[in-house]
Amino acid sequence: MKLVILESGAKARTIKKYLGRGWMVDACNGHVQDLPHGGGNKDSSKAMWASKKGELPDPPWSWTNKAEQIMEKISTKAEKAGVEEVYIATDPDREGEFIAWRLSQILSNFSQVYRISFNEITKDAVTGAISNPRNLDMALVEAAIVRRLMDRLVGFRCSKFCRSWKLRSMGRVQTPTLGYIVDKELEREAHVPKEYNTVSGITNDVEIKVRFHESNDPEAWKDDDGKHFPDRTSNSERAKSVFSTMESSKEVKLNSVKESVVSRKPQPPFTTDTMLQTASSSLGWSISKTSGVASKLYQSGHITYIRTDSTRTNKKARDVMKGHIIKKFGNDFLGDGIGQGKNKKKGSIQDAHEAIRPTNPESETIASDEDEKLLYKLIWSRFAASQMSNSIRERRALTFSCEGMKESIYGTTSWRTHSGWEEVFKWNRPEVNSVPPDVSFDNGSVWQLDGPPEITVDFTKPPRRFSDSSIIQQMKKDGIGRPSTYVSTVSKLIDRKYVDKEGSSLSPTIQG
């Protein structure tokens, strides 16, 4: 009898199916030992940091909640069953390595204790890892220890400040994240609305706009950041005059046509942050919901590990997906493929793991509940798209004039000639026009307006508040947090009443 020990019970149940008789598969439910909470008395906290120069402290490790009973139960059961070989299969990240290290100490009475890891919960991946056990990665373990020591050193100093302000907590990731949300609110409060006028219309289903000013025009309309908007003017009388002329004319003359072909590349497979952001924008899900559904998909063996900064994928998986694309869509839909190499992007800290992808690329759907099906379809589509050809559009940039007006009018029209990677996203995106306008593109041709033009008087809006999706984008950009902490950081800020969430908008409370 052999024992495999994992972090999650759901993952353990999936792996038990693969291994069958002769194997015990159990879960430790995450961290089993950690630094003591609180600070203890002054002497014990001093002892915790004691070490020689160039060496890490060797603090006392305390059992986490219920962990001692769980590990006693697992050990007793394994000893009774005559287990000699133990395989520690905690998650393939820094925290997983730390848990594996503590488990290796706790289970040291067994004759052989191995560390194994895998990026996907499939039979091949699990049996392959068991056949090739590895040593503990002590560099990762030490990184986890340093993180804990820094938490305590900073945390103890901050706790007095927290108490004096009646705050529940401070955190090295929570604090700068809250800072972004507060800064955005201050920007919003400082915003002074600025009026502008626009005139637009529709001709042959093409939206057209009047161009009032060039960027070097003294009256050019610019926003607070100095960005020039040629279709906006502060001169309301001029806007009314232009509107009146277009309304009377009911037609525009085509002066120039600039032809171009637009080739749109597919995006790489999902990383943690892009999965959370895309599920928010395309499915309308909160980041906590996406994270929970993704965990179930991973633990059930449907997708690869969900905490990753990498867009790299397994060659075998890419080849299987390419074969599926050729079979279903044809050779024209096969692209060069994304995900062959390591990230070159600065700050990519989790490149040890693959991007998030389906473990069986040929399965476009799974037998599961609706939420899991939906997120799986999104992950599958993103991976499939990464191996497909670019989508192609014909584009026409058009310039018009209207009799009695000195201002030019501009618009663009486009139609898709090859769907490429967009084919696999037809299930959740609006239909794309694939037919050019039924009208002459010859210079001098007259286009009738589809209806009366429209004049708009509006004011600039304050910058949008962060959503739980865009705050993660900001954290990623500035290297705050890591894939496994994005969701919990934002959730804690809300739970601890530092941030309010209305719809998808995040705003700071007075306490925040």
Coordinates of N, CA, C and O in Angstrom, one line a residue, residues 269-343:
P269 N -3.0 32.0 -24.5 CA -3.9 31.3 -23.5 C -3.9 32.0 -22.2 O -3.1 32.9 -21.9
F270 N -4.9 31.7 -21.4 CA -5.1 32.4 -20.1 C -4.0 32.3 -19.1 O -3.5 31.2 -18.9
T271 N -3.7 33.4 -18.5 CA -3.0 33.4 -17.2 C -4.1 33.6 -16.1 O -5.2 33.9 -16.5
T272 N -3.7 33.6 -14.9 CA -4.7 33.8 -13.8 C -5.4 35.1 -14.0 O -6.7 35.2 -14.0
D273 N -4.7 36.2 -14.2 CA -5.3 37.5 -14.2 C -6.1 37.7 -15.5 O -7.2 38.3 -15.4
T274 N -5.7 37.2 -16.6 CA -6.5 37.4 -17.8 C -7.8 36.6 -17.8 O -8.8 37.0 -18.3
M275 N -7.7 35.4 -17.1 CA -8.9 34.6 -17.0 C -9.9 35.3 -16.1 O -11.1 35.4 -16.5
L276 N -9.5 35.9 -15.0 CA -10.4 36.6 -14.1 C -11.0 37.8 -14.8 O -12.2 38.1 -14.7
Q277 N -10.2 38.6 -15.6 CA -10.6 39.8 -16.3 C -11.6 39.4 -17.4 O -12.6 40.1 -17.5
T278 N -11.3 38.4 -18.2 CA -12.1 38.0 -19.3 C -13.5 37.5 -18.8 O -14.5 37.8 -19.4
A279 N -13.5 36.7 -17.8 CA -14.7 36.1 -17.2 C -15.6 37.3 -16.7 O -16.8 37.2 -16.8
S280 N -14.9 38.3 -16.2 CA -15.7 39.5 -15.7 C -16.3 40.2 -16.8 O -17.5 40.6 -16.8
S281 N -15.5 40.5 -17.9 CA -16.1 41.3 -19.0 C -17.0 40.5 -19.9 O -18.0 41.1 -20.4
S282 N -16.7 39.2 -20.2 CA -17.6 38.5 -21.1 C -18.7 37.7 -20.5 O -19.7 37.5 -21.1
L283 N -18.5 37.3 -19.2 CA -19.6 36.5 -18.6 C -20.3 37.3 -17.5 O -21.3 36.9 -16.9
G284 N -19.7 38.4 -17.1 CA -20.2 39.2 -16.0 C -20.1 38.6 -14.6 O -20.8 38.9 -13.7
W285 N -19.0 37.8 -14.5 CA -18.8 37.1 -13.2 C -17.9 38.0 -12.3 O -17.0 38.7 -12.8
S286 N -18.1 37.8 -11.0 CA -17.1 38.4 -10.0 C -15.9 37.5 -10.0 O -15.9 36.4 -10.4
I287 N -14.8 38.1 -9.6 CA -13.5 37.4 -9.5 C -13.6 36.2 -8.6 O -13.0 35.2 -8.8
S288 N -14.3 36.3 -7.5 CA -14.4 35.2 -6.5 C -15.2 34.1 -7.1 O -14.8 32.9 -6.9
K289 N -16.2 34.4 -7.9 CA -17.0 33.3 -8.6 C -16.1 32.6 -9.6 O -16.1 31.3 -9.6
T290 N -15.4 33.3 -10.4 CA -14.5 32.7 -11.4 C -13.5 31.9 -10.8 O -13.2 30.7 -11.2
S291 N -12.9 32.4 -9.7 CA -11.8 31.6 -9.0 C -12.4 30.3 -8.5 O -11.7 29.2 -8.6
G292 N -13.6 30.3 -7.9 CA -14.2 29.1 -7.3 C -14.5 28.1 -8.4 O -14.3 26.9 -8.2
V293 N -15.1 28.6 -9.5 CA -15.5 27.6 -10.6 C -14.2 27.0 -11.2 O -14.1 25.8 -11.5
A294 N -13.2 27.9 -11.4 CA -11.9 27.4 -12.0 C -11.3 26.4 -11.1 O -10.7 25.4 -11.6
S295 N -11.3 26.5 -9.8 CA -10.8 25.6 -8.8 C -11.4 24.2 -9.0 O -10.8 23.2 -9.0
K296 N -12.8 24.2 -9.1 CA -13.5 23.0 -9.3 C -13.1 22.3 -10.6 O -12.9 21.0 -10.7
L297 N -12.9 23.1 -11.7 CA -12.5 22.5 -13.0 C -11.1 21.9 -12.9 O -10.8 20.8 -13.5
Y298 N -10.2 22.6 -12.2 CA -8.8 22.0 -12.0 C -8.8 20.7 -11.2 O -8.3 19.7 -11.5
Q299 N -9.6 20.8 -10.0 CA -9.6 19.6 -9.1 C -10.3 18.4 -9.8 O -10.0 17.3 -9.4
S300 N -11.2 18.7 -10.7 CA -11.9 17.6 -11.4 C -11.0 17.1 -12.6 O -11.5 16.1 -13.3
G301 N -9.9 17.7 -12.9 CA -9.0 17.2 -13.9 C -9.3 17.8 -15.3 O -8.8 17.3 -16.3
H302 N -10.2 18.8 -15.4 CA -10.6 19.3 -16.7 C -9.6 20.4 -17.3 O -9.5 20.5 -18.5
I303 N -8.9 21.1 -16.4 CA -8.0 22.2 -16.8 C -6.7 22.1 -16.0 O -6.7 21.4 -15.0
T304 N -5.7 22.8 -16.5 CA -4.4 22.8 -15.9 C -4.4 23.7 -14.7 O -5.4 24.4 -14.4
Y305 N -3.3 23.8 -14.0 CA -3.2 24.6 -12.7 C -3.5 26.0 -13.0 O -3.2 26.6 -14.0
I306 N -4.3 26.6 -12.0 CA -5.0 27.9 -12.3 C -4.2 29.1 -11.7 O -4.6 30.2 -11.9
R307 N -3.1 28.9 -11.1 CA -2.3 30.0 -10.5 C -1.0 30.1 -11.4 O 0.0 29.4 -11.1
T308 N -1.1 31.0 -12.3 CA 0.1 31.1 -13.3 C 0.2 32.4 -13.9 O -0.8 33.1 -14.1
D309 N 1.4 32.8 -14.2 CA 1.7 34.1 -14.9 C 2.2 33.8 -16.3 O 2.5 34.7 -17.0
S310 N 2.2 32.5 -16.7 CA 2.8 32.1 -17.9 C 1.8 31.9 -19.1 O 0.7 31.5 -18.8
T311 N 2.2 32.2 -20.3 CA 1.4 31.9 -21.5 C 1.9 30.7 -22.2 O 1.5 30.4 -23.3
R312 N 2.9 30.1 -21.6 CA 3.6 28.9 -22.3 C 2.6 27.7 -22.1 O 2.0 27.5 -21.1
T313 N 2.6 26.8 -23.1 CA 1.8 25.6 -23.1 C 2.6 24.4 -23.5 O 3.6 24.5 -24.2
N314 N 2.1 23.2 -23.2 CA 2.7 22.0 -23.5 C 2.7 21.7 -25.0 O 1.6 21.8 -25.6
K315 N 3.8 21.3 -25.6 CA 3.8 21.0 -27.1 C 2.8 19.9 -27.5 O 2.1 20.0 -28.5
K316 N 2.7 18.9 -26.7 CA 1.8 17.8 -27.0 C 0.3 18.3 -27.0 O -0.4 18.0 -27.9
A317 N 0.0 19.2 -26.1 CA -1.4 19.7 -26.0 C -1.6 20.6 -27.2 O -2.7 20.6 -27.8
R318 N -0.6 21.4 -27.6 CA -0.7 22.3 -28.8 C -0.9 21.4 -30.1 O -1.8 21.8 -30.9
D319 N -0.2 20.4 -30.2 CA -0.3 19.5 -31.4 C -1.7 18.8 -31.5 O -2.2 18.7 -32.5
V320 N -2.2 18.4 -30.3 CA -3.5 17.8 -30.3 C -4.6 18.8 -30.7 O -5.5 18.6 -31.5
M321 N -4.4 20.1 -30.2 CA -5.4 21.1 -30.6 C -5.3 21.5 -32.0 O -6.3 21.7 -32.7
K322 N -4.0 21.5 -32.6 CA -3.9 21.8 -34.0 C -4.6 20.8 -34.9 O -5.2 21.1 -35.9
G323 N -4.4 19.5 -34.5 CA -5.1 18.4 -35.2 C -6.6 18.6 -35.2 O -7.3 18.4 -36.2
H324 N -7.1 19.0 -34.0 CA -8.6 19.2 -33.9 C -9.0 20.4 -34.8 O -10.1 20.3 -35.4
I325 N -8.2 21.4 -34.8 CA -8.6 22.6 -35.7 C -8.6 22.2 -37.1 O -9.6 22.6 -37.8
I326 N -7.6 21.5 -37.6 CA -7.6 21.1 -39.0 C -8.8 20.2 -39.3 O -9.5 20.4 -40.4
K327 N -9.1 19.3 -38.4 CA -10.2 18.4 -38.7 C -11.6 19.1 -38.7 O -12.4 18.8 -39.5
K328 N -11.7 20.1 -37.8 CA -13.0 20.7 -37.7 C -13.2 21.9 -38.6 O -14.3 22.1 -39.2
F329 N -12.1 22.7 -38.8 CA -12.3 24.0 -39.6 C -11.5 24.0 -40.9 O -11.8 24.8 -41.8
G330 N -10.4 23.1 -41.0 CA -9.6 23.1 -42.2 C -8.3 23.8 -42.0 O -8.1 24.6 -41.0
N331 N -7.4 23.6 -42.9 CA -6.0 24.1 -42.8 C -5.9 25.6 -42.8 O -5.0 26.2 -42.2
D332 N -6.9 26.3 -43.4 CA -6.9 27.8 -43.5 C -7.0 28.4 -42.1 O -6.7 29.6 -41.9
F333 N -7.5 27.6 -41.2 CA -7.8 28.1 -39.8 C -6.6 27.8 -38.9 O -6.7 28.2 -37.7
L334 N -5.6 27.2 -39.3 CA -4.4 26.9 -38.5 C -3.4 28.0 -38.5 O -3.1 28.5 -39.6
G335 N -2.9 28.5 -37.4 CA -2.0 29.6 -37.3 C -0.6 29.1 -36.9 O -0.3 27.9 -36.7
D336 N 0.3 30.1 -36.6 CA 1.6 29.8 -36.2 C 1.6 29.2 -34.8 O 2.5 28.5 -34.4
G337 N 0.7 29.7 -34.0 CA 0.6 29.2 -32.6 C 1.3 30.1 -31.6 O 2.3 30.7 -31.9
I338 N 0.7 30.3 -30.5 CA 1.2 31.1 -29.4 C 1.5 30.1 -28.2 O 0.7 29.3 -27.9
G339 N 2.5 30.4 -27.5 CA 2.7 29.6 -26.2 C 3.9 28.6 -26.3 O 4.0 27.7 -25.5
Q340 N 4.8 28.8 -27.3 CA 5.9 27.9 -27.4 C 7.1 28.1 -26.4 O 7.7 27.2 -26.0
G341 N 7.3 29.4 -26.0 CA 8.5 29.7 -25.2 C 8.1 30.3 -23.9 O 7.0 30.6 -23.6
K342 N 9.2 30.6 -23.1 CA 9.0 31.2 -21.8 C 8.6 32.7 -22.0 O 9.0 33.3 -23.0
N343 N 7.9 33.3 -21.0 CA 7.6 34.7 -21.0 C 8.9 35.5 -21.0 O 9.8 35.2 -20.2

